[in-house]
Short mmCIF file of C-alpha atoms in Angstrom, two decimals:
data_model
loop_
_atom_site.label_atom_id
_atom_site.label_comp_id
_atom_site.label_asym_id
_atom_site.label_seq_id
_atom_site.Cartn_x
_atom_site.Cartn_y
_atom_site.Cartn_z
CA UNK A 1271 -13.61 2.73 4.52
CA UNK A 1272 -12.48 0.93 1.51
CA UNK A 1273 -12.30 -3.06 2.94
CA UNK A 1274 -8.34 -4.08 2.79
CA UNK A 1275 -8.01 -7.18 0.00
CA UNK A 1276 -5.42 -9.37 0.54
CA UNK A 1277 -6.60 -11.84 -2.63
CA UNK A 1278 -7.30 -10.07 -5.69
CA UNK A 1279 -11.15 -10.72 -5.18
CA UNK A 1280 -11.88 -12.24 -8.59
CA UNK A 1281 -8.61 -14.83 -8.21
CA UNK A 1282 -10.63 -17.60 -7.31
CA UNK A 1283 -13.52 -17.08 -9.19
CA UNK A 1284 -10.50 -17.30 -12.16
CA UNK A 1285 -8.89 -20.85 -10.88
CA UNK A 1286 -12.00 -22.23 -10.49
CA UNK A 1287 -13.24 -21.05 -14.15
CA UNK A 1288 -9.83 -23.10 -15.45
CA UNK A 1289 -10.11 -25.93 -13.51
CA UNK A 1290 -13.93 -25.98 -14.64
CA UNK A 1291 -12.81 -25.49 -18.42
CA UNK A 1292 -9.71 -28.07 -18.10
CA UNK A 1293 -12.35 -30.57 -16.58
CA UNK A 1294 -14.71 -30.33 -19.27
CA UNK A 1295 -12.58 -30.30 -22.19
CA UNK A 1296 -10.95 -33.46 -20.59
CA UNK A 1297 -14.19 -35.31 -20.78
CA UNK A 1298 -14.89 -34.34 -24.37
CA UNK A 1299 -11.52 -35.66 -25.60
CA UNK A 1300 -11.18 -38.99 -23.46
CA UNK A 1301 -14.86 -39.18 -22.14
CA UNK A 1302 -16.36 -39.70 -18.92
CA UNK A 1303 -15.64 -43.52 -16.83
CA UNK A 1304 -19.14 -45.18 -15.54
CA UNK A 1305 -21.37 -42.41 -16.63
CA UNK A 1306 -24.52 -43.34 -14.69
CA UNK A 1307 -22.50 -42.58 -11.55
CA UNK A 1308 -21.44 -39.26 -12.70
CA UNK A 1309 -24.86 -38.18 -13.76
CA UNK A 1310 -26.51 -39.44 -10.27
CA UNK A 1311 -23.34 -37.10 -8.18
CA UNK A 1312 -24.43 -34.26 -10.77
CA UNK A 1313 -28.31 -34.78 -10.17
CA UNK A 1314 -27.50 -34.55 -6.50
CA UNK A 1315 -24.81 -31.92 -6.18
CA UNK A 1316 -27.55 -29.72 -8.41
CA UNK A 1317 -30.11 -30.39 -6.04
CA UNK A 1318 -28.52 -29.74 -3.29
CA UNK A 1319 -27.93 -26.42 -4.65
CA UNK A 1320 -31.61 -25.21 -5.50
CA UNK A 1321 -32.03 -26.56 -1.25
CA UNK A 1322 -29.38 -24.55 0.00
CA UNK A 1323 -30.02 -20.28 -1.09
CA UNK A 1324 -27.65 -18.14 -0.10
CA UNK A 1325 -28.67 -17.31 2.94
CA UNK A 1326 -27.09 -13.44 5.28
CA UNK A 1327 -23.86 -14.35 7.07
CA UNK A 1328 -23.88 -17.99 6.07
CA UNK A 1329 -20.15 -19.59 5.09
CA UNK A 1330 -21.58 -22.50 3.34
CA UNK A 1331 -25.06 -21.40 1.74
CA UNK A 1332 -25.60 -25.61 0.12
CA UNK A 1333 -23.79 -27.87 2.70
CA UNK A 1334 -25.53 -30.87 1.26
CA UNK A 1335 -24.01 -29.57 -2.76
CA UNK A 1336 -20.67 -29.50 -0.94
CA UNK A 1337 -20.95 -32.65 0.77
CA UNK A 1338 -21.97 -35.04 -2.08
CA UNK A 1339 -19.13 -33.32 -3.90
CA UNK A 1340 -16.94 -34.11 -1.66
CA UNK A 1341 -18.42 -37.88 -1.64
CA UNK A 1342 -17.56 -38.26 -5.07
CA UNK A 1343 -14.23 -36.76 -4.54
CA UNK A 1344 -13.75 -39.88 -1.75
CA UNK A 1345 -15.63 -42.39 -3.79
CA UNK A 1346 -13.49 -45.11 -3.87
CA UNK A 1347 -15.54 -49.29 -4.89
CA UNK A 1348 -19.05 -48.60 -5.23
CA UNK A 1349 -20.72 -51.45 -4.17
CA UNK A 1350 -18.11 -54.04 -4.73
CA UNK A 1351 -16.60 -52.70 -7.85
CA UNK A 1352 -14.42 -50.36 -8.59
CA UNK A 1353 -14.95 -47.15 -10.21
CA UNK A 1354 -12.53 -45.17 -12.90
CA UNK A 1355 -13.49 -41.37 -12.36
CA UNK A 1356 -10.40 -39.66 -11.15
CA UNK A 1357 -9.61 -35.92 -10.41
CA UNK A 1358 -10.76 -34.39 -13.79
CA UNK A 1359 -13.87 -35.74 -13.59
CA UNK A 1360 -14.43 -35.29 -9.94
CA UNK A 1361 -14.20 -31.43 -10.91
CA UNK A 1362 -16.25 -32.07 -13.80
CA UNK A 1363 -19.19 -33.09 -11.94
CA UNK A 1364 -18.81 -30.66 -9.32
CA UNK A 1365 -18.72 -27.99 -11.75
CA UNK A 1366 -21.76 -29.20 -14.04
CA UNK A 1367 -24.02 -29.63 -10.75
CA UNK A 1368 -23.38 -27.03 -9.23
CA UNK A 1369 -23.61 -24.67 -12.85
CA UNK A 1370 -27.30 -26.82 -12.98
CA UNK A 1371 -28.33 -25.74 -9.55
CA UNK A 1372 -27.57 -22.04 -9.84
CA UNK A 1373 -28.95 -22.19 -13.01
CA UNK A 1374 -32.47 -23.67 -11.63
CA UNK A 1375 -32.09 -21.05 -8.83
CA UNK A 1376 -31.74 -18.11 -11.07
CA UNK A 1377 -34.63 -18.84 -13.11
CA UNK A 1378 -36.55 -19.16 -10.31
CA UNK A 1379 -36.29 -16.39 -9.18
CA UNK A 1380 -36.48 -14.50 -12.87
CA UNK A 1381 -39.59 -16.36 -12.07
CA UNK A 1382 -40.71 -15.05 -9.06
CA UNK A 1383 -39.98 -11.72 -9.82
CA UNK A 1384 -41.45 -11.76 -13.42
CA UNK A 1385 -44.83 -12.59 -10.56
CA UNK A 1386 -44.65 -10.36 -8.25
CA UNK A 1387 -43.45 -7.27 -10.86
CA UNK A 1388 -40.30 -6.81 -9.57
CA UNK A 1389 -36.31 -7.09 -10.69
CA UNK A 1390 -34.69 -10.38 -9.39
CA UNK A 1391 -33.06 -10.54 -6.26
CA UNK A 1392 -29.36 -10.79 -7.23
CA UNK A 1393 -28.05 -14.80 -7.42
CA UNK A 1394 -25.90 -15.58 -4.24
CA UNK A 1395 -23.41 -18.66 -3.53
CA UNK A 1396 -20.87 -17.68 -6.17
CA UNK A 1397 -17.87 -17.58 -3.94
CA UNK A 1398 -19.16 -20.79 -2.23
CA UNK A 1399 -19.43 -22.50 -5.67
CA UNK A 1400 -16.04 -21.79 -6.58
CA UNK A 1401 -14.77 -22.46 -3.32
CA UNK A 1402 -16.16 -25.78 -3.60
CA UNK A 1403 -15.02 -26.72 -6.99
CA UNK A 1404 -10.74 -26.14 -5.43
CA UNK A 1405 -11.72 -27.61 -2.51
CA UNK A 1406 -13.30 -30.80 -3.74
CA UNK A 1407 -10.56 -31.05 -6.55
CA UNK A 1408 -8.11 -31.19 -3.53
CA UNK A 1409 -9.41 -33.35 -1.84
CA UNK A 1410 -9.75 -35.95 -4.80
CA UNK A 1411 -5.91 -34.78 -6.06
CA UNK A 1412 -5.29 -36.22 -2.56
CA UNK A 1413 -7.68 -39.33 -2.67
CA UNK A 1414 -7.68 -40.56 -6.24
CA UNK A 1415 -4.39 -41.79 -7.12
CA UNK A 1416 -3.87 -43.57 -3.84
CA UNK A 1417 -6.85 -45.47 -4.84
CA UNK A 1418 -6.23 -45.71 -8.94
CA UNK A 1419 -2.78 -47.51 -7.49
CA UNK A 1420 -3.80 -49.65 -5.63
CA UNK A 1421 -2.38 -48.07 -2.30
CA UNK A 1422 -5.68 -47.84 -0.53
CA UNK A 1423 -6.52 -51.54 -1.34
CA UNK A 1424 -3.48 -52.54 0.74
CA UNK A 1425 -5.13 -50.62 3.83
CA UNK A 1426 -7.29 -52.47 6.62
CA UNK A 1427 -10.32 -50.29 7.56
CA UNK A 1428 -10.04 -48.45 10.75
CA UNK A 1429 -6.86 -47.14 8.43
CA UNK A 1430 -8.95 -46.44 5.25
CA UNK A 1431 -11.54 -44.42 7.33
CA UNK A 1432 -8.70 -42.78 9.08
CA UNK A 1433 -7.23 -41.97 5.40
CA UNK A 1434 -10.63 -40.66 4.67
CA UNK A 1435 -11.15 -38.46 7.71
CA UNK A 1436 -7.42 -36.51 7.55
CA UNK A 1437 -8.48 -35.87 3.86
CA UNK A 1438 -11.71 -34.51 4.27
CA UNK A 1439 -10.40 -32.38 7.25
CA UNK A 1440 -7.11 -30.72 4.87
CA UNK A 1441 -10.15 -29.95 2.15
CA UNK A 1442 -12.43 -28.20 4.91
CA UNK A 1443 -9.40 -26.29 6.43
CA UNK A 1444 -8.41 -25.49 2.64
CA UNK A 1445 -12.15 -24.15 2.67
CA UNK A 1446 -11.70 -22.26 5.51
CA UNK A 1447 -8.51 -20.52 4.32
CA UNK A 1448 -10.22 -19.36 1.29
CA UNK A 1449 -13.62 -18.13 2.57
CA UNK A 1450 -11.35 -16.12 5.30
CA UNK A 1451 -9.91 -14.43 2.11
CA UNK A 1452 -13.08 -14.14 0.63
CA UNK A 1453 -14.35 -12.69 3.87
CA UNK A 1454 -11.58 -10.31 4.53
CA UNK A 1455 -11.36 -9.05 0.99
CA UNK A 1456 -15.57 -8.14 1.11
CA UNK A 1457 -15.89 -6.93 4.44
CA UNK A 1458 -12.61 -5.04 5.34
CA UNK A 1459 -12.32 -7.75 8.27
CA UNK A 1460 -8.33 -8.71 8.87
CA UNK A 1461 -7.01 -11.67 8.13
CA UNK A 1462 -6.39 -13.20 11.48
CA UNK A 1463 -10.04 -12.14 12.31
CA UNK A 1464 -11.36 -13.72 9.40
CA UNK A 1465 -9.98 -16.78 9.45
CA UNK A 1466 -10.92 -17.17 13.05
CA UNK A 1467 -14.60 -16.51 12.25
CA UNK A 1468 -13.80 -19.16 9.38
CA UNK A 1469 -12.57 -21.70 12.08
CA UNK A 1470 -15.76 -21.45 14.37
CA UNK A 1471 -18.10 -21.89 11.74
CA UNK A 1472 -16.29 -24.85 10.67
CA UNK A 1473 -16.83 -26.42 14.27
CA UNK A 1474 -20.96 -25.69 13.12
CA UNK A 1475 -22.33 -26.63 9.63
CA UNK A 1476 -18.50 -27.19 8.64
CA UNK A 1477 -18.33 -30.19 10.46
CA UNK A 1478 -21.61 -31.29 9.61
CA UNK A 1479 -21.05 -31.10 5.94
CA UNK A 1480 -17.59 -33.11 6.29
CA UNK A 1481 -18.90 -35.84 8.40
CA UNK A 1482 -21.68 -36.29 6.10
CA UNK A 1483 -19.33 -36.62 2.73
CA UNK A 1484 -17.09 -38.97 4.49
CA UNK A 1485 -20.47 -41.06 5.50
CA UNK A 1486 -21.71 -40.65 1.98
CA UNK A 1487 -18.48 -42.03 0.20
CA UNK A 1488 -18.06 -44.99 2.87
CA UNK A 1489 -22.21 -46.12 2.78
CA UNK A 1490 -22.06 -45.61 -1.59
CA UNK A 1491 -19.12 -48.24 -1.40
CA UNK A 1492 -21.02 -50.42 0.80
CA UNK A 1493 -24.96 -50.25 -0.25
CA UNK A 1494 -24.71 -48.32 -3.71
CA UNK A 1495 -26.24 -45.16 -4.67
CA UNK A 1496 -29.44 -45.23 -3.26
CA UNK A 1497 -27.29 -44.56 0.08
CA UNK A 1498 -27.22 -40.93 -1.20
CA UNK A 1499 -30.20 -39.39 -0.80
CA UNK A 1500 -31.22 -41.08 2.42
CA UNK A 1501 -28.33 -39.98 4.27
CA UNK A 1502 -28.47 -36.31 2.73
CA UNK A 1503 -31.48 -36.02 4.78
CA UNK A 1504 -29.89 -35.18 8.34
CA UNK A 1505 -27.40 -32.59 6.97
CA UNK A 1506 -31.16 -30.94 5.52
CA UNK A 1507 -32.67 -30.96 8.86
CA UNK A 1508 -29.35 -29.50 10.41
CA UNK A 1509 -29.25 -26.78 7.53
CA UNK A 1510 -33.13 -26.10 8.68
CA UNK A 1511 -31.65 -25.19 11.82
CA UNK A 1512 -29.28 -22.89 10.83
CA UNK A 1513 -31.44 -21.36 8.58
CA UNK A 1514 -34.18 -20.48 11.98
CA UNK A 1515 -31.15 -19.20 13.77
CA UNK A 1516 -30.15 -16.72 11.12
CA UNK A 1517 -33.78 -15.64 10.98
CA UNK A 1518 -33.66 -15.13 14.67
CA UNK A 1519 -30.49 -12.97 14.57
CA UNK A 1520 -31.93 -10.80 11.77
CA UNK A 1521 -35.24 -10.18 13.83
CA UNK A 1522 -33.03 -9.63 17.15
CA UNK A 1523 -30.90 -7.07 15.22
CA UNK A 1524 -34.34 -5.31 13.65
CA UNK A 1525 -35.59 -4.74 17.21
CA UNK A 1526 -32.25 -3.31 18.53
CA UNK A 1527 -32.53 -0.90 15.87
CA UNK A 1528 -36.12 0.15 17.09
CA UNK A 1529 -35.01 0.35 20.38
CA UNK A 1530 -31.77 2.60 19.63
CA UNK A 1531 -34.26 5.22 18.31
CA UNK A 1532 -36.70 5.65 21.11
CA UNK A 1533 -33.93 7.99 22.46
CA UNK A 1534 -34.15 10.37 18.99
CA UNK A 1535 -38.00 9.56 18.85
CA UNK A 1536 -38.19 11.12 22.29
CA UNK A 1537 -35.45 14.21 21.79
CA UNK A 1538 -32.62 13.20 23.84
CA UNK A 1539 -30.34 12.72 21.21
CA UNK A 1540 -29.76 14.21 17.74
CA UNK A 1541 -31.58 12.01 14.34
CA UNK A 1542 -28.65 9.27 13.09
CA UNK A 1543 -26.66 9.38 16.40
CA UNK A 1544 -26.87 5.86 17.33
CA UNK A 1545 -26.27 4.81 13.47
CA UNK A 1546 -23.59 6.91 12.81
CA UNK A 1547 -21.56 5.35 16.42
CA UNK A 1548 -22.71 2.24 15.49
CA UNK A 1549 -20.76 2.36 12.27
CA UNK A 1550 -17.94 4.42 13.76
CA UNK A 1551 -17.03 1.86 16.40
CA UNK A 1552 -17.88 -0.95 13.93
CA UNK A 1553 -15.17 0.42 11.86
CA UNK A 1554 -12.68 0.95 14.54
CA UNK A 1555 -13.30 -2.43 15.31
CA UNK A 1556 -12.25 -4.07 12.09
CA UNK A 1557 -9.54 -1.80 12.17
CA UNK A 1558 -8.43 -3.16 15.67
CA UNK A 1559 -8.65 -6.73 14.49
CA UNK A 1560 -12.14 -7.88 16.19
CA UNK A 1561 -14.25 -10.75 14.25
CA UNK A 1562 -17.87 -10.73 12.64
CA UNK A 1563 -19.16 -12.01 15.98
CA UNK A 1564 -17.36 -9.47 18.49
CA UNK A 1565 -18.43 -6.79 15.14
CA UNK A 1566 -21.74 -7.85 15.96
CA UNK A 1567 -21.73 -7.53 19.76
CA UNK A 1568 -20.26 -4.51 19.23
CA UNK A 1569 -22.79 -2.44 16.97
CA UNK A 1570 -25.69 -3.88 18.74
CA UNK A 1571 -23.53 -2.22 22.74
CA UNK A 1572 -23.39 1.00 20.23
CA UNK A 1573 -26.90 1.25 18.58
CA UNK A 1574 -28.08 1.24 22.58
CA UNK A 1575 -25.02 3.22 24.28
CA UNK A 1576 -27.72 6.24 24.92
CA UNK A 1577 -30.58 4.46 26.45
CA UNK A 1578 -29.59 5.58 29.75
CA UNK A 1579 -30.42 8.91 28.82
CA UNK A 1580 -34.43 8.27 29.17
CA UNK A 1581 -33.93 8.15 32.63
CA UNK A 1582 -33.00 12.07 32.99
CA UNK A 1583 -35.75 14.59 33.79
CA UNK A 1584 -34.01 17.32 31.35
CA UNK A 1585 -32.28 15.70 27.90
CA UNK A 1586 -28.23 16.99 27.87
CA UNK A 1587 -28.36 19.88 25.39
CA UNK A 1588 -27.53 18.51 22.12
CA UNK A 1589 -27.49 15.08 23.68
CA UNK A 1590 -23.91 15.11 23.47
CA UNK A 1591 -23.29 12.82 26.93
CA UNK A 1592 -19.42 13.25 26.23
CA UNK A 1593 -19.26 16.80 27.76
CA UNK A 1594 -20.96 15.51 30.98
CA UNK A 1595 -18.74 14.99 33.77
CA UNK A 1596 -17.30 11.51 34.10
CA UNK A 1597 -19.47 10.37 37.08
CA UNK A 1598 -22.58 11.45 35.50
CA UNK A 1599 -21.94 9.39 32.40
CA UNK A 1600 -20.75 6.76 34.70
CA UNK A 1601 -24.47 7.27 35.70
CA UNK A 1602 -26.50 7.00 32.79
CA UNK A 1603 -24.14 4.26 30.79
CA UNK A 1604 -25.28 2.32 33.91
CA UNK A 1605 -28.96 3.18 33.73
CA UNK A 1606 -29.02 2.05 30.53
CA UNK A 1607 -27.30 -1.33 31.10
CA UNK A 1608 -29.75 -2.20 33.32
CA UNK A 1609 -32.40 -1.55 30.72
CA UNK A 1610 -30.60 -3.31 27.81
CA UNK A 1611 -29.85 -6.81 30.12
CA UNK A 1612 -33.84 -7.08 30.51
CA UNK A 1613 -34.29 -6.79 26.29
CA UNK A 1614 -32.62 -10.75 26.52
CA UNK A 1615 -29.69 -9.68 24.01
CA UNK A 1616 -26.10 -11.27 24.76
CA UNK A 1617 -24.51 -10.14 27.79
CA UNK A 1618 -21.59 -9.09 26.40
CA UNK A 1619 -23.61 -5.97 25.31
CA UNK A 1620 -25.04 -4.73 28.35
CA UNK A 1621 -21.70 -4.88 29.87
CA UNK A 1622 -20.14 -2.99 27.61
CA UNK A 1623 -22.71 -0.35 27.73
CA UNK A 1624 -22.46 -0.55 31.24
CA UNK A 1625 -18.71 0.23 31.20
CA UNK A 1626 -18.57 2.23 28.28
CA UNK A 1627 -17.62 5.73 30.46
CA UNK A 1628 -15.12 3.97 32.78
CA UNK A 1629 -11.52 5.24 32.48
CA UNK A 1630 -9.04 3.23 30.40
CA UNK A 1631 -6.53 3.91 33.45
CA UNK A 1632 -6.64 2.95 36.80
CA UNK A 1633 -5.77 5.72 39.29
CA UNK A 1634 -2.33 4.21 39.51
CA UNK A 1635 -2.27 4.97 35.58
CA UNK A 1636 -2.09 1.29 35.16
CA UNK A 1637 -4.45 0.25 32.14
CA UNK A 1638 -7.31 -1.17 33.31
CA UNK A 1639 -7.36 -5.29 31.92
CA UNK A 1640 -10.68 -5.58 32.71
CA UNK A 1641 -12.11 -2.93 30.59
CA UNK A 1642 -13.47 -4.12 27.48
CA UNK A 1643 -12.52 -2.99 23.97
CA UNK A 1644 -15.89 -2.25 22.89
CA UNK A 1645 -16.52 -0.12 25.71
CA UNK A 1646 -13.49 1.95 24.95
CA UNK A 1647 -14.17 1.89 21.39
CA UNK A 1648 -17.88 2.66 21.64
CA UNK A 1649 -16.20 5.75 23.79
CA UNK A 1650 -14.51 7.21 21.40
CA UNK A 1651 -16.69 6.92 18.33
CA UNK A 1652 -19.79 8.57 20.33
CA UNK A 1653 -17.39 11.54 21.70
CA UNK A 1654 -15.98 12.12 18.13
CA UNK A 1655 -20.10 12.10 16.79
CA UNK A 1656 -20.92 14.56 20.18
CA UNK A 1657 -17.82 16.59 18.97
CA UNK A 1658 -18.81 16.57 15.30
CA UNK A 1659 -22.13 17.88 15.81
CA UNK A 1660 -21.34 20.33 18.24
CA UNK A 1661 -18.98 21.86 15.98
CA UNK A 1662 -21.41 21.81 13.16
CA UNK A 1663 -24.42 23.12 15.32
CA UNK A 1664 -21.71 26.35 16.83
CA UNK A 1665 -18.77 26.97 14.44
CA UNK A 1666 -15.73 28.80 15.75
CA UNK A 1667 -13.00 30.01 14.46
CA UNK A 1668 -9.36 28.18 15.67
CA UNK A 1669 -11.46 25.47 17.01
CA UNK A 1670 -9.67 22.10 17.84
CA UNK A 1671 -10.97 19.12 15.51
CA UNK A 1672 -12.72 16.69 17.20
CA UNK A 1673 -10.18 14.03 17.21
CA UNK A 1674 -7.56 16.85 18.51
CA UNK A 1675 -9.59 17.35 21.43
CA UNK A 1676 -10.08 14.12 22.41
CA UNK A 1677 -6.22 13.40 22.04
CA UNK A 1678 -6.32 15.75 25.16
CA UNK A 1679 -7.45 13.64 27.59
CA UNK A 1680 -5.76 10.62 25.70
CA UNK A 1681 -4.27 7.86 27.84
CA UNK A 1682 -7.26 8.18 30.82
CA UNK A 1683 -10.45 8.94 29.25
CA UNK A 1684 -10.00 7.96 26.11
CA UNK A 1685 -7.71 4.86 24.71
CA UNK A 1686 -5.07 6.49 22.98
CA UNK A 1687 -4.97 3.11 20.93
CA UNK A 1688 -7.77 3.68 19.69
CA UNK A 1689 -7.55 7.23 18.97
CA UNK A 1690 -4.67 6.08 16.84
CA UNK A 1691 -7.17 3.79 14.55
CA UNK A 1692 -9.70 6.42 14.24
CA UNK A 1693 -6.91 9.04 12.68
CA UNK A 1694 -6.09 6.11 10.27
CA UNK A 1695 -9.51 5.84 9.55
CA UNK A 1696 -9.37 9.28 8.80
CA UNK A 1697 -6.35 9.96 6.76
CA UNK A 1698 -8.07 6.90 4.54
CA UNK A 1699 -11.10 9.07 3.73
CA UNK A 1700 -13.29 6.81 6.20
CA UNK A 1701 -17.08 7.58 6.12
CA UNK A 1702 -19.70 6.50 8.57
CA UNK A 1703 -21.69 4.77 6.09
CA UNK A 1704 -24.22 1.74 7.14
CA UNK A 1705 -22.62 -0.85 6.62
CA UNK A 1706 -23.20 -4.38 8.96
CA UNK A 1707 -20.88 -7.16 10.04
CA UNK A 1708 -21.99 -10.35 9.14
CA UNK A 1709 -23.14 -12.20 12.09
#
């Protein structure tokens, strides 16, 4: 499926280029105020850079780059006196740090590919680099001339640090509104999704990153530079963190994927089943408006929907479960639940699995509230794959297409809402190709 793009996906990568250019030239012609300040922010912002790789699914891949921007940004009397950058320069220094740490990063790893004999890993962070340079320009277009006039002086301080907070909370919603774009334009993900996914990370390393600029702006004012690295420190143990969870998601998602073949190891089920429903329902599910984390839940609930199936003495023929009677796949998505809770994954997957071959109806025809979307997606995308592959396997002539035949039993079996996405998908040229949510 070719990912919707709401944001032309090069548009930021252009304003940040001109503000970047405008900064510079702006310092060439009227030159840069207290220049041993500007060059310690730009030392830091760089090295906070080469500490922070780009790392899978990450929104902010060098929290502590974005957070002694955003110092600077704040920076109002550094140590007693008064300081003359203003927004220009603010974006100046961003830009020159953060151009100095992705420069260090891509040599090194030139570097460590020149040792090991093999082509460079391609550079990440771009779109949080120029996310940062509008963001931290905003916030100091918001800061700066309150303070170059005086206004801020005027304040008491439980007011100034208020001033300071609502600031650096606009810039990290500002940030948030952008990645969402950034997100939605890469991964196909809607808007409204996106932005929510943007909103809960901001609640994680988000917040962590803002409290630690506004602390860094207030404690340089106060004690001076040295303040800067000292207090960088926590936001690098936090981003240590982060970094061991992501590993654990990637290793949790490696052994689903073992798992989801043992039924294709074993012959119950065709080569590629699981994958291909995995990316089916994954792309149902962006279509329906779920998030990166419900994206997530839900290819891990399809890579798994057929474990049940080890627990039959005779395989289904073809292992196409969707031409079983309903109470018989009632049987085995339950078998398999059971197995999947004891693997330790989120529990949202085994009960989808569990109820993945419920009907979408109650017998009233009500629709069932408590069934979940996944299940009913999951559903759908592994009849459509049973359907495919039986038609492939015994061709007939005036056959019904697959999605025809499930429209059939539309409204009870299978959710007619979602049979609706999966012939959009299909009038866009969709193909089941591998392609992940971001956790």
């Amino acid at each position: 499926m070719t990912p919707r793009r709401p944001v032309p996906a090069d548009l930021l990568h252009a304003v940040a280029a001109l503000l970047g250019a405008a900064a510079v030239l702006h310092l060439l012609l009227h030159g840069a105020g207290q220049t041993g300040v500007a060059l310690a922010f730009t030392g830091l912002i760089a090295l906070g850079q080469c500490a922070g790789p780009a790392l899978p699914g990450d929104r902010e891949p060098a929290p502590v780059a974005t957070a002694v921007a955003l110092a600077y940004a704040l920076l109002g009397p550094l140590h007693g006196l008064p300081t003359t950058h203003g927004v220009l320069q603010v974006a100046a220094v961003t830009a020159a740090g953060t151009g100095l740490g992705l420069g260090a990063q891509s040599a090194g790893r030139y570097a460590l590919a020149a040792l090991r004999h093999r082509p460079p890993a391609p550079l990440g962070g771009l779109d949080a680099a120029a996310r940062r340079l509008v963001t931290v320009a905003f916030a100091a277009l918001l800061f700066q001339p309150l303070y170059n006039t005086g206004v801020t002086d005027r304040l008491p301080g439980p007011a100034y640090g208020a001033l300071l907070a609502g600031i650096a909370g606009l810039a990290a919603l500002g940030d948030a509104v952008l990645a969402a774009a950034q997100q939605c334009a890469r991964t196909g993900l809607r808007y409204a999704a996106a932005l929510d996914d943007q909103l809960h990370a901001l609640l994680g390393i988000g917040s962590a990153q803002v409290a630690t600029g506004l602390l860094l702006s207030l404690l340089a004012g106060e004690a001076g530079l040295w303040a800067l690295p000292v207090f960088c420190v926590p936001l690098l143990l936090a981003q240590a963190s982060f970094r061991r969870a992501v590993a654990v998601r990637a290793t949790t998602g490696q052994t689903i994927e073992t798992l989801a073949r043992a039924t294709e190891i074993a012959g119950y089920t065709t080569p590629g089943h699981a994958r291909r429903v995995a990316d089916t329902a994954c792309a149902l599910g962006r279509e329906l408006g779920l998030g990166s984390r419900e994206l997530t839940l839900l290819e891990y609930a399809a890579l798994m929907h057929d474990i049940g199936q080890l627990s039959l003495v005779e395989p289904v023929p073809g292992g196409a479960t969707a031409l079983l009677a309903d109470g018989e796949q009632q049987r085995i998505a339950r078998l398999g639940s059971e197995v999947i809770q004891r693997t330790g994954v989120p529990k949202q997957v085994w009960q989808q699995v569990a109820r993945l071959a419920d009907p979408c109806r109650l017998a009233d025809g009500r629709h069932d509230p408590s069934l979940p979307l996944a299940s009913r997606i999951i559903r759908v995308a592994n009849a459509h794959d049973d359907l495919r592959t039986a038609a492939a396997d015994r061709p007939r002539a005036g056959a019904l297409d697959p999605l025809e035949h499930l429209r059939l039993d539309s409204g009870r079996g299978y959710d007619p809402v979602v049979l609706d996405a999966l012939a959009r998908l299909g009038r866009r040229g969709h193909r089941a190709a591998r392609s992940r949510p971001a956790a």
